[in-house]
PDB file of C-alpha atoms in Angstrom:
ATOM      1  CA  UNK A   1      -0.088  -0.061   0.050  1.00  0.00           C
ATOM      2  CA  UNK A   2       2.791   2.396   0.984  1.00  0.00           C
ATOM      3  CA  UNK A   3       4.458   1.529  -2.522  1.00  0.00           C
ATOM      4  CA  UNK A   4       1.354   2.365  -4.249  1.00  0.00           C
ATOM      5  CA  UNK A   5       0.923   5.829  -2.577  1.00  0.00           C
ATOM      6  CA  UNK A   6       4.706   6.581  -3.232  1.00  0.00           C
ATOM      7  CA  UNK A   7       4.281   5.735  -7.013  1.00  0.00           C
ATOM      8  CA  UNK A   8       0.973   7.697  -7.243  1.00  0.00           C
ATOM      9  CA  UNK A   9       2.669  10.726  -5.588  1.00  0.00           C
ATOM     10  CA  UNK A  10       5.636  10.554  -8.185  1.00  0.00           C
ATOM     11  CA  UNK A  11       2.975  10.195 -10.927  1.00  0.00           C
ATOM     12  CA  UNK A  12       1.160  13.315  -9.719  1.00  0.00           C
ATOM     13  CA  UNK A  13       4.458  15.170  -9.354  1.00  0.00           C
ATOM     14  CA  UNK A  14       5.579  14.224 -12.828  1.00  0.00           C
ATOM     15  CA  UNK A  15       2.245  15.334 -14.294  1.00  0.00           C
ATOM     16  CA  UNK A  16       2.436  18.700 -12.620  1.00  0.00           C
ATOM     17  CA  UNK A  17       5.874  19.265 -13.777  1.00  0.00           C
ATOM     18  CA  UNK A  18       4.960  18.339 -17.325  1.00  0.00           C
ATOM     19  CA  UNK A  19       1.980  20.708 -17.424  1.00  0.00           C
ATOM     20  CA  UNK A  20       4.120  23.575 -16.046  1.00  0.00           C
ATOM     21  CA  UNK A  21       6.796  23.102 -18.617  1.00  0.00           C
ATOM     22  CA  UNK A  22       4.009  22.886 -21.315  1.00  0.00           C
ATOM     23  CA  UNK A  23       2.663  26.237 -20.161  1.00  0.00           C
ATOM     24  CA  UNK A  24      -0.469  24.632 -18.807  1.00  0.00           C
ATOM     25  CA  UNK A  25      -0.579  24.491 -15.152  1.00  0.00           C
ATOM     26  CA  UNK A  26      -4.438  24.085 -15.173  1.00  0.00           C
ATOM     27  CA  UNK A  27      -4.188  20.492 -16.608  1.00  0.00           C
ATOM     28  CA  UNK A  28      -3.555  17.925 -13.868  1.00  0.00           C
ATOM     29  CA  UNK A  29      -3.545  14.185 -13.993  1.00  0.00           C
ATOM     30  CA  UNK A  30      -4.766  12.375 -11.027  1.00  0.00           C
ATOM     31  CA  UNK A  31      -3.547   9.796 -11.871  1.00  0.00           C
ATOM     32  CA  UNK A  32      -4.084   9.185 -15.488  1.00  0.00           C
ATOM     33  CA  UNK A  33      -7.056  11.464 -15.831  1.00  0.00           C
ATOM     34  CA  UNK A  34      -7.659  15.086 -16.114  1.00  0.00           C
ATOM     35  CA  UNK A  35      -9.283  16.865 -13.021  1.00  0.00           C
ATOM     36  CA  UNK A  36      -9.233  20.099 -14.964  1.00  0.00           C
ATOM     37  CA  UNK A  37      -8.785  20.850 -18.624  1.00  0.00           C
ATOM     38  CA  UNK A  38      -7.771  24.010 -20.446  1.00  0.00           C
ATOM     39  CA  UNK A  39      -8.267  25.272 -23.899  1.00  0.00           C
ATOM     40  CA  UNK A  40      -4.672  25.028 -25.057  1.00  0.00           C
ATOM     41  CA  UNK A  41      -4.594  21.383 -24.289  1.00  0.00           C
ATOM     42  CA  UNK A  42      -8.016  20.343 -25.638  1.00  0.00           C
ATOM     43  CA  UNK A  43      -8.371  22.819 -28.555  1.00  0.00           C
ATOM     44  CA  UNK A  44      -6.782  20.491 -31.395  1.00  0.00           C
ATOM     45  CA  UNK A  45      -8.360  19.120 -33.255  1.00  0.00           C
ATOM     46  CA  UNK A  46     -11.280  21.349 -32.807  1.00  0.00           C
ATOM     47  CA  UNK A  47     -14.949  20.416 -32.989  1.00  0.00           C
ATOM     48  CA  UNK A  48     -15.104  21.694 -36.614  1.00  0.00           C
ATOM     49  CA  UNK A  49     -13.173  18.430 -37.509  1.00  0.00           C
ATOM     50  CA  UNK A  50     -16.426  16.698 -37.256  1.00  0.00           C
ATOM     51  CA  UNK A  51     -17.409  18.340 -40.652  1.00  0.00           C
ATOM     52  CA  UNK A  52     -14.573  16.508 -42.319  1.00  0.00           C
ATOM     53  CA  UNK A  53     -16.033  14.518 -45.251  1.00  0.00           C
ATOM     54  CA  UNK A  54     -19.567  15.882 -44.478  1.00  0.00           C
ATOM     55  CA  UNK A  55     -21.866  16.467 -47.435  1.00  0.00           C
ATOM     56  CA  UNK A  56     -24.982  18.211 -48.497  1.00  0.00           C
ATOM     57  CA  UNK A  57     -25.251  20.454 -45.488  1.00  0.00           C
ATOM     58  CA  UNK A  58     -26.245  24.166 -45.499  1.00  0.00           C
ATOM     59  CA  UNK A  59     -25.274  26.815 -42.736  1.00  0.00           C
ATOM     60  CA  UNK A  60     -26.777  30.220 -42.368  1.00  0.00           C
ATOM     61  CA  UNK A  61     -27.608  32.677 -39.613  1.00  0.00           C
ATOM     62  CA  UNK A  62     -31.165  33.727 -38.854  1.00  0.00           C
ATOM     63  CA  UNK A  63     -30.825  37.170 -40.543  1.00  0.00           C
ATOM     64  CA  UNK A  64     -29.260  35.810 -43.722  1.00  0.00           C
ATOM     65  CA  UNK A  65     -26.106  37.793 -43.289  1.00  0.00           C
ATOM     66  CA  UNK A  66     -23.782  34.972 -44.052  1.00  0.00           C
ATOM     67  CA  UNK A  67     -24.042  31.268 -45.094  1.00  0.00           C
ATOM     68  CA  UNK A  68     -22.581  28.497 -47.300  1.00  0.00           C
ATOM     69  CA  UNK A  69     -23.239  24.869 -48.351  1.00  0.00           C
ATOM     70  CA  UNK A  70     -21.004  21.979 -48.274  1.00  0.00           C
ATOM     71  CA  UNK A  71     -21.527  19.579 -51.373  1.00  0.00           C
ATOM     72  CA  UNK A  72     -20.445  16.044 -52.013  1.00  0.00           C
ATOM     73  CA  UNK A  73     -18.413  15.470 -49.055  1.00  0.00           C
ATOM     74  CA  UNK A  74     -15.936  18.370 -49.585  1.00  0.00           C
ATOM     75  CA  UNK A  75     -14.362  18.902 -46.188  1.00  0.00           C
ATOM     76  CA  UNK A  76     -12.546  22.008 -47.369  1.00  0.00           C
ATOM     77  CA  UNK A  77     -15.720  24.078 -47.221  1.00  0.00           C
ATOM     78  CA  UNK A  78     -18.376  25.377 -49.555  1.00  0.00           C
ATOM     79  CA  UNK A  79     -19.522  28.363 -51.612  1.00  0.00           C
ATOM     80  CA  UNK A  80     -22.061  30.923 -50.065  1.00  0.00           C
ATOM     81  CA  UNK A  81     -22.315  34.548 -49.308  1.00  0.00           C
ATOM     82  CA  UNK A  82     -21.272  37.112 -46.656  1.00  0.00           C
ATOM     83  CA  UNK A  83     -22.713  40.668 -46.011  1.00  0.00           C
ATOM     84  CA  UNK A  84     -19.755  43.158 -46.305  1.00  0.00           C
ATOM     85  CA  UNK A  85     -20.647  46.730 -45.430  1.00  0.00           C
ATOM     86  CA  UNK A  86     -24.356  45.976 -46.096  1.00  0.00           C
ATOM     87  CA  UNK A  87     -23.964  44.242 -49.494  1.00  0.00           C
ATOM     88  CA  UNK A  88     -24.255  40.527 -49.917  1.00  0.00           C
ATOM     89  CA  UNK A  89     -20.993  39.168 -51.476  1.00  0.00           C
ATOM     90  CA  UNK A  90     -20.347  35.712 -53.026  1.00  0.00           C
ATOM     91  CA  UNK A  91     -17.767  33.825 -50.969  1.00  0.00           C
ATOM     92  CA  UNK A  92     -15.978  30.554 -50.310  1.00  0.00           C
ATOM     93  CA  UNK A  93     -15.706  29.376 -46.700  1.00  0.00           C
ATOM     94  CA  UNK A  94     -12.567  27.390 -46.305  1.00  0.00           C
ATOM     95  CA  UNK A  95     -12.847  25.268 -43.150  1.00  0.00           C
ATOM     96  CA  UNK A  96      -9.637  24.367 -41.259  1.00  0.00           C
ATOM     97  CA  UNK A  97     -11.263  22.050 -38.853  1.00  0.00           C
ATOM     98  CA  UNK A  98      -8.135  20.882 -37.197  1.00  0.00           C
ATOM     99  CA  UNK A  99      -7.382  24.505 -35.940  1.00  0.00           C
ATOM    100  CA  UNK A 100     -11.051  25.548 -35.693  1.00  0.00           C
ATOM    101  CA  UNK A 101     -10.700  28.404 -38.097  1.00  0.00           C
ATOM    102  CA  UNK A 102     -12.834  29.488 -41.192  1.00  0.00           C
ATOM    103  CA  UNK A 103     -11.184  31.683 -43.728  1.00  0.00           C
ATOM    104  CA  UNK A 104     -13.733  33.571 -46.056  1.00  0.00           C
ATOM    105  CA  UNK A 105     -12.602  34.481 -49.453  1.00  0.00           C
ATOM    106  CA  UNK A 106     -14.095  36.686 -52.148  1.00  0.00           C
ATOM    107  CA  UNK A 107     -15.376  34.570 -55.195  1.00  0.00           C
ATOM    108  CA  UNK A 108     -14.805  36.350 -58.385  1.00  0.00           C
ATOM    109  CA  UNK A 109     -13.403  35.719 -61.939  1.00  0.00           C
ATOM    110  CA  UNK A 110     -10.149  37.078 -60.619  1.00  0.00           C
ATOM    111  CA  UNK A 111      -7.966  34.822 -58.292  1.00  0.00           C
ATOM    112  CA  UNK A 112      -8.058  36.231 -54.764  1.00  0.00           C
ATOM    113  CA  UNK A 113      -5.660  34.735 -52.109  1.00  0.00           C
ATOM    114  CA  UNK A 114      -6.405  37.226 -49.339  1.00  0.00           C
ATOM    115  CA  UNK A 115      -9.079  36.277 -46.954  1.00  0.00           C
ATOM    116  CA  UNK A 116     -11.863  38.857 -46.319  1.00  0.00           C
ATOM    117  CA  UNK A 117     -12.472  37.353 -42.950  1.00  0.00           C
ATOM    118  CA  UNK A 118     -10.810  34.864 -40.619  1.00  0.00           C
ATOM    119  CA  UNK A 119     -13.225  33.300 -37.851  1.00  0.00           C
ATOM    120  CA  UNK A 120     -12.473  31.175 -34.969  1.00  0.00           C
ATOM    121  CA  UNK A 121     -15.528  28.828 -34.790  1.00  0.00           C
ATOM    122  CA  UNK A 122     -16.764  25.674 -33.263  1.00  0.00           C
ATOM    123  CA  UNK A 123     -19.252  22.959 -34.227  1.00  0.00           C
ATOM    124  CA  UNK A 124     -22.103  22.708 -31.842  1.00  0.00           C
ATOM    125  CA  UNK A 125     -24.523  19.731 -31.448  1.00  0.00           C
ATOM    126  CA  UNK A 126     -26.350  19.948 -28.090  1.00  0.00           C
ATOM    127  CA  UNK A 127     -29.636  20.807 -26.588  1.00  0.00           C
ATOM    128  CA  UNK A 128     -31.294  20.415 -29.999  1.00  0.00           C
ATOM    129  CA  UNK A 129     -29.001  23.137 -31.446  1.00  0.00           C
ATOM    130  CA  UNK A 130     -26.744  22.028 -34.305  1.00  0.00           C
ATOM    131  CA  UNK A 131     -24.535  24.319 -36.375  1.00  0.00           C
ATOM    132  CA  UNK A 132     -21.464  26.513 -36.244  1.00  0.00           C
ATOM    133  CA  UNK A 133     -20.811  29.197 -33.665  1.00  0.00           C
ATOM    134  CA  UNK A 134     -18.455  31.954 -34.593  1.00  0.00           C
ATOM    135  CA  UNK A 135     -16.379  32.440 -31.441  1.00  0.00           C
ATOM    136  CA  UNK A 136     -14.508  35.423 -32.665  1.00  0.00           C
ATOM    137  CA  UNK A 137     -13.742  37.503 -35.658  1.00  0.00           C
ATOM    138  CA  UNK A 138      -9.872  37.293 -36.085  1.00  0.00           C
ATOM    139  CA  UNK A 139      -9.657  39.334 -39.151  1.00  0.00           C
ATOM    140  CA  UNK A 140     -12.187  41.519 -41.018  1.00  0.00           C
ATOM    141  CA  UNK A 141     -11.681  43.273 -44.351  1.00  0.00           C
ATOM    142  CA  UNK A 142     -14.341  45.890 -43.264  1.00  0.00           C
ATOM    143  CA  UNK A 143     -15.992  46.975 -40.092  1.00  0.00           C
ATOM    144  CA  UNK A 144     -18.202  43.935 -39.931  1.00  0.00           C
ATOM    145  CA  UNK A 145     -17.780  41.701 -36.911  1.00  0.00           C
ATOM    146  CA  UNK A 146     -19.489  38.298 -36.594  1.00  0.00           C
ATOM    147  CA  UNK A 147     -18.506  37.318 -33.253  1.00  0.00           C
ATOM    148  CA  UNK A 148     -21.158  35.261 -31.562  1.00  0.00           C
ATOM    149  CA  UNK A 149     -23.136  34.603 -34.690  1.00  0.00           C
ATOM    150  CA  UNK A 150     -24.685  31.109 -34.831  1.00  0.00           C
ATOM    151  CA  UNK A 151     -24.993  29.374 -38.144  1.00  0.00           C
ATOM    152  CA  UNK A 152     -27.835  26.937 -38.085  1.00  0.00           C
ATOM    153  CA  UNK A 153     -27.341  23.567 -40.033  1.00  0.00           C
ATOM    154  CA  UNK A 154     -29.792  21.966 -42.216  1.00  0.00           C
ATOM    155  CA  UNK A 155     -29.779  19.247 -44.989  1.00  0.00           C
ATOM    156  CA  UNK A 156     -29.530  20.495 -48.702  1.00  0.00           C
ATOM    157  CA  UNK A 157     -32.640  19.045 -50.289  1.00  0.00           C
ATOM    158  CA  UNK A 158     -33.013  21.354 -53.302  1.00  0.00           C
ATOM    159  CA  UNK A 159     -29.908  20.668 -55.587  1.00  0.00           C
ATOM    160  CA  UNK A 160     -31.330  22.343 -58.575  1.00  0.00           C
ATOM    161  CA  UNK A 161     -29.145  25.329 -58.001  1.00  0.00           C
ATOM    162  CA  UNK A 162     -25.935  23.518 -57.515  1.00  0.00           C
ATOM    163  CA  UNK A 163     -23.301  24.818 -59.961  1.00  0.00           C
ATOM    164  CA  UNK A 164     -20.461  22.614 -61.725  1.00  0.00           C
ATOM    165  CA  UNK A 165     -17.570  24.243 -59.803  1.00  0.00           C
ATOM    166  CA  UNK A 166     -19.329  23.202 -56.433  1.00  0.00           C
ATOM    167  CA  UNK A 167     -18.338  19.493 -57.219  1.00  0.00           C
ATOM    168  CA  UNK A 168     -14.767  18.556 -56.775  1.00  0.00           C
ATOM    169  CA  UNK A 169     -14.693  16.059 -59.626  1.00  0.00           C
ATOM    170  CA  UNK A 170     -13.640  15.897 -63.340  1.00  0.00           C
ATOM    171  CA  UNK A 171     -16.271  16.321 -65.927  1.00  0.00           C
ATOM    172  CA  UNK A 172     -16.110  15.051 -69.399  1.00  0.00           C
ATOM    173  CA  UNK A 173     -18.638  15.010 -72.272  1.00  0.00           C
ATOM    174  CA  UNK A 174     -20.131  11.738 -73.502  1.00  0.00           C
ATOM    175  CA  UNK A 175     -18.171  11.910 -76.663  1.00  0.00           C
ATOM    176  CA  UNK A 176     -14.745  12.464 -74.906  1.00  0.00           C
ATOM    177  CA  UNK A 177     -13.956  15.713 -76.594  1.00  0.00           C
ATOM    178  CA  UNK A 178     -14.263  18.060 -73.677  1.00  0.00           C
ATOM    179  CA  UNK A 179     -12.674  17.647 -70.190  1.00  0.00           C
ATOM    180  CA  UNK A 180     -12.641  19.851 -67.267  1.00  0.00           C
ATOM    181  CA  UNK A 181     -11.607  19.272 -63.612  1.00  0.00           C
ATOM    182  CA  UNK A 182     -12.435  20.768 -60.209  1.00  0.00           C
ATOM    183  CA  UNK A 183     -11.258  20.196 -56.761  1.00  0.00           C
ATOM    184  CA  UNK A 184      -7.793  21.893 -57.132  1.00  0.00           C
ATOM    185  CA  UNK A 185      -7.353  23.901 -53.926  1.00  0.00           C
ATOM    186  CA  UNK A 186      -5.914  26.973 -55.703  1.00  0.00           C
ATOM    187  CA  UNK A 187      -9.017  27.304 -57.835  1.00  0.00           C
ATOM    188  CA  UNK A 188     -11.525  27.163 -55.006  1.00  0.00           C
ATOM    189  CA  UNK A 189     -12.150  30.938 -54.978  1.00  0.00           C
ATOM    190  CA  UNK A 190     -13.452  31.344 -58.497  1.00  0.00           C
ATOM    191  CA  UNK A 191     -16.361  29.926 -60.547  1.00  0.00           C
ATOM    192  CA  UNK A 192     -14.112  28.354 -63.188  1.00  0.00           C
ATOM    193  CA  UNK A 193     -12.837  24.865 -64.106  1.00  0.00           C
ATOM    194  CA  UNK A 194      -9.823  24.213 -66.099  1.00  0.00           C
ATOM    195  CA  UNK A 195      -9.297  21.422 -68.792  1.00  0.00           C
ATOM    196  CA  UNK A 196      -8.855  20.891 -72.411  1.00  0.00           C
ATOM    197  CA  UNK A 197     -10.908  20.370 -75.577  1.00  0.00           C
ATOM    198  CA  UNK A 198     -10.159  18.366 -78.755  1.00  0.00           C
ATOM    199  CA  UNK A 199     -10.679  20.651 -81.864  1.00  0.00           C
ATOM    200  CA  UNK A 200     -10.747  19.112 -85.252  1.00  0.00           C
ATOM    201  CA  UNK A 201      -9.520  21.377 -88.113  1.00  0.00           C
ATOM    202  CA  UNK A 202      -8.725  20.262 -91.631  1.00  0.00           C
ATOM    203  CA  UNK A 203      -8.971  16.593 -90.563  1.00  0.00           C
ATOM    204  CA  UNK A 204      -6.396  17.038 -87.809  1.00  0.00           C
ATOM    205  CA  UNK A 205      -6.961  16.910 -84.026  1.00  0.00           C
ATOM    206  CA  UNK A 206      -5.420  19.239 -81.696  1.00  0.00           C
ATOM    207  CA  UNK A 207      -5.695  19.717 -77.945  1.00  0.00           C
ATOM    208  CA  UNK A 208      -6.661  23.228 -76.632  1.00  0.00           C
ATOM    209  CA  UNK A 209      -6.215  24.219 -73.114  1.00  0.00           C
ATOM    210  CA  UNK A 210      -9.423  25.855 -71.843  1.00  0.00           C
ATOM    211  CA  UNK A 211     -11.162  27.285 -68.843  1.00  0.00           C
ATOM    212  CA  UNK A 212     -14.953  27.556 -68.438  1.00  0.00           C
ATOM    213  CA  UNK A 213     -16.659  30.064 -66.214  1.00  0.00           C
ATOM    214  CA  UNK A 214     -20.082  28.953 -64.872  1.00  0.00           C
ATOM    215  CA  UNK A 215     -22.063  31.951 -63.838  1.00  0.00           C
ATOM    216  CA  UNK A 216     -24.965  32.139 -61.327  1.00  0.00           C
ATOM    217  CA  UNK A 217     -27.401  33.238 -64.264  1.00  0.00           C
ATOM    218  CA  UNK A 218     -26.638  29.770 -65.665  1.00  0.00           C
ATOM    219  CA  UNK A 219     -24.634  31.060 -68.689  1.00  0.00           C
ATOM    220  CA  UNK A 220     -21.205  29.982 -69.355  1.00  0.00           C
ATOM    221  CA  UNK A 221     -18.066  31.171 -71.226  1.00  0.00           C
ATOM    222  CA  UNK A 222     -15.161  29.133 -72.479  1.00  0.00           C
ATOM    223  CA  UNK A 223     -11.720  30.696 -72.944  1.00  0.00           C
ATOM    224  CA  UNK A 224      -8.917  29.410 -75.075  1.00  0.00           C
ATOM    225  CA  UNK A 225      -5.904  29.419 -72.917  1.00  0.00           C
ATOM    226  CA  UNK A 226      -3.611  28.020 -75.727  1.00  0.00           C
ATOM    227  CA  UNK A 227      -3.412  31.469 -77.333  1.00  0.00           C
ATOM    228  CA  UNK A 228      -2.909  33.401 -74.098  1.00  0.00           C
ATOM    229  CA  UNK A 229      -1.392  32.741 -70.776  1.00  0.00           C
ATOM    230  CA  UNK A 230      -4.696  33.355 -68.854  1.00  0.00           C
ATOM    231  CA  UNK A 231      -7.924  34.875 -69.455  1.00  0.00           C
ATOM    232  CA  UNK A 232      -7.275  36.904 -66.236  1.00  0.00           C
ATOM    233  CA  UNK A 233      -4.312  38.776 -67.813  1.00  0.00           C
ATOM    234  CA  UNK A 234      -6.357  40.895 -70.107  1.00  0.00           C
ATOM    235  CA  UNK A 235      -9.800  41.976 -69.396  1.00  0.00           C
ATOM    236  CA  UNK A 236     -10.369  42.589 -73.109  1.00  0.00           C
ATOM    237  CA  UNK A 237     -10.030  38.829 -73.836  1.00  0.00           C
ATOM    238  CA  UNK A 238     -13.272  37.529 -75.316  1.00  0.00           C
ATOM    239  CA  UNK A 239     -14.746  33.974 -74.848  1.00  0.00           C
ATOM    240  CA  UNK A 240     -14.374  31.599 -77.771  1.00  0.00           C
ATOM    241  CA  UNK A 241     -17.681  29.934 -76.809  1.00  0.00           C
ATOM    242  CA  UNK A 242     -20.697  31.280 -74.995  1.00  0.00           C
ATOM    243  CA  UNK A 243     -23.975  29.635 -73.972  1.00  0.00           C
ATOM    244  CA  UNK A 244     -26.271  28.428 -71.211  1.00  0.00           C
ATOM    245  CA  UNK A 245     -26.330  25.335 -69.094  1.00  0.00           C
ATOM    246  CA  UNK A 246     -28.668  23.495 -66.799  1.00  0.00           C
ATOM    247  CA  UNK A 247     -28.420  20.775 -64.185  1.00  0.00           C
ATOM    248  CA  UNK A 248     -29.777  17.589 -65.418  1.00  0.00           C
ATOM    249  CA  UNK A 249     -29.086  15.292 -62.407  1.00  0.00           C
ATOM    250  CA  UNK A 250     -26.449  14.644 -59.873  1.00  0.00           C
ATOM    251  CA  UNK A 251     -22.928  15.697 -61.431  1.00  0.00           C
ATOM    252  CA  UNK A 252     -24.600  15.963 -64.834  1.00  0.00           C
ATOM    253  CA  UNK A 253     -24.992  19.207 -66.828  1.00  0.00           C
ATOM    254  CA  UNK A 254     -26.206  20.083 -70.334  1.00  0.00           C
ATOM    255  CA  UNK A 255     -24.368  22.961 -72.148  1.00  0.00           C
ATOM    256  CA  UNK A 256     -26.200  24.727 -74.964  1.00  0.00           C
ATOM    257  CA  UNK A 257     -23.689  26.775 -77.259  1.00  0.00           C
ATOM    258  CA  UNK A 258     -25.087  29.889 -78.556  1.00  0.00           C
ATOM    259  CA  UNK A 259     -21.951  31.417 -79.905  1.00  0.00           C
ATOM    260  CA  UNK A 260     -19.028  29.183 -81.073  1.00  0.00           C
ATOM    261  CA  UNK A 261     -15.605  30.313 -82.114  1.00  0.00           C
ATOM    262  CA  UNK A 262     -13.694  27.125 -81.127  1.00  0.00           C
ATOM    263  CA  UNK A 263     -15.431  24.205 -82.757  1.00  0.00           C
ATOM    264  CA  UNK A 264     -16.283  24.719 -86.375  1.00  0.00           C
ATOM    265  CA  UNK A 265     -20.011  23.900 -86.829  1.00  0.00           C
ATOM    266  CA  UNK A 266     -19.745  21.223 -89.431  1.00  0.00           C
ATOM    267  CA  UNK A 267     -17.080  19.212 -87.775  1.00  0.00           C
ATOM    268  CA  UNK A 268     -18.656  19.721 -84.328  1.00  0.00           C
ATOM    269  CA  UNK A 269     -21.791  18.077 -85.404  1.00  0.00           C
ATOM    270  CA  UNK A 270     -19.621  14.979 -86.001  1.00  0.00           C
ATOM    271  CA  UNK A 271     -17.590  15.495 -82.813  1.00  0.00           C
ATOM    272  CA  UNK A 272     -20.470  16.061 -80.446  1.00  0.00           C
ATOM    273  CA  UNK A 273     -23.499  13.730 -80.994  1.00  0.00           C
ATOM    274  CA  UNK A 274     -25.997  16.416 -79.958  1.00  0.00           C
ATOM    275  CA  UNK A 275     -24.380  19.644 -81.002  1.00  0.00           C
ATOM    276  CA  UNK A 276     -24.999  22.430 -80.123  1.00  0.00           C
ATOM    277  CA  UNK A 277     -25.772  20.574 -76.841  1.00  0.00           C
ATOM    278  CA  UNK A 278     -22.907  19.068 -74.969  1.00  0.00           C
ATOM    279  CA  UNK A 279     -23.370  16.996 -71.870  1.00  0.00           C
ATOM    280  CA  UNK A 280     -20.892  16.889 -69.208  1.00  0.00           C
ATOM    281  CA  UNK A 281     -20.938  14.361 -66.423  1.00  0.00           C
ATOM    282  CA  UNK A 282     -18.541  13.124 -63.762  1.00  0.00           C
TER     283      UNK A 282
END
């Protein structure tokens, strides 16, 4: 018995020393169990990590000031909106679940690597309340402060408005002449997908590097990157293809070409079985 007490005392003393050297005197083992925890010890991974691989979830506050949706199990986060100086702005919510951070980026046709907001947040699921609570606004590009705001979590049931860039997959047409990909982290903050297209001219096939912008009004524009380094370099660059699109079913979209400067019409009718319609599916 004395030996047990002796070793228990040494274990307690060792735990106290370890906690002090770790800068956390509030965490005490007695023995092998915490009698008191502190945020610095229990913070990582944060409760937001519970959303890893989550899918088809929507988050929004009661006043519709900010919100986003997670589609198809993308644990990076999702596209949504945030109110900046009274104006609703399209945004991407980048979730760093391990550290309990949410970085909010402006979504535009121009790459933007600077976060508009950085939130410290936690996932809450208790007392019938399920969602994300913003604990603090670490960074704000405006005077807006969202500290204390709670984002209610609901299931996404209406998928009719889901855009192609919200899926993190590779799309290709049924004839194998057009391929675009999503899911690259550096491209998350825009509405474009990169890929390539097969163009037949004078009996020859050639590969053209392209990017497609999918806009909220269900129009799309294709730019030819083979003849320019990027569509973002020169605002005067014109799309080579313009048209409309609609969601047919899960990960399947139909593009309708209105103006075509990339595929010659006669050949395109042979390339694409339903030209001017092109079906993209994952």
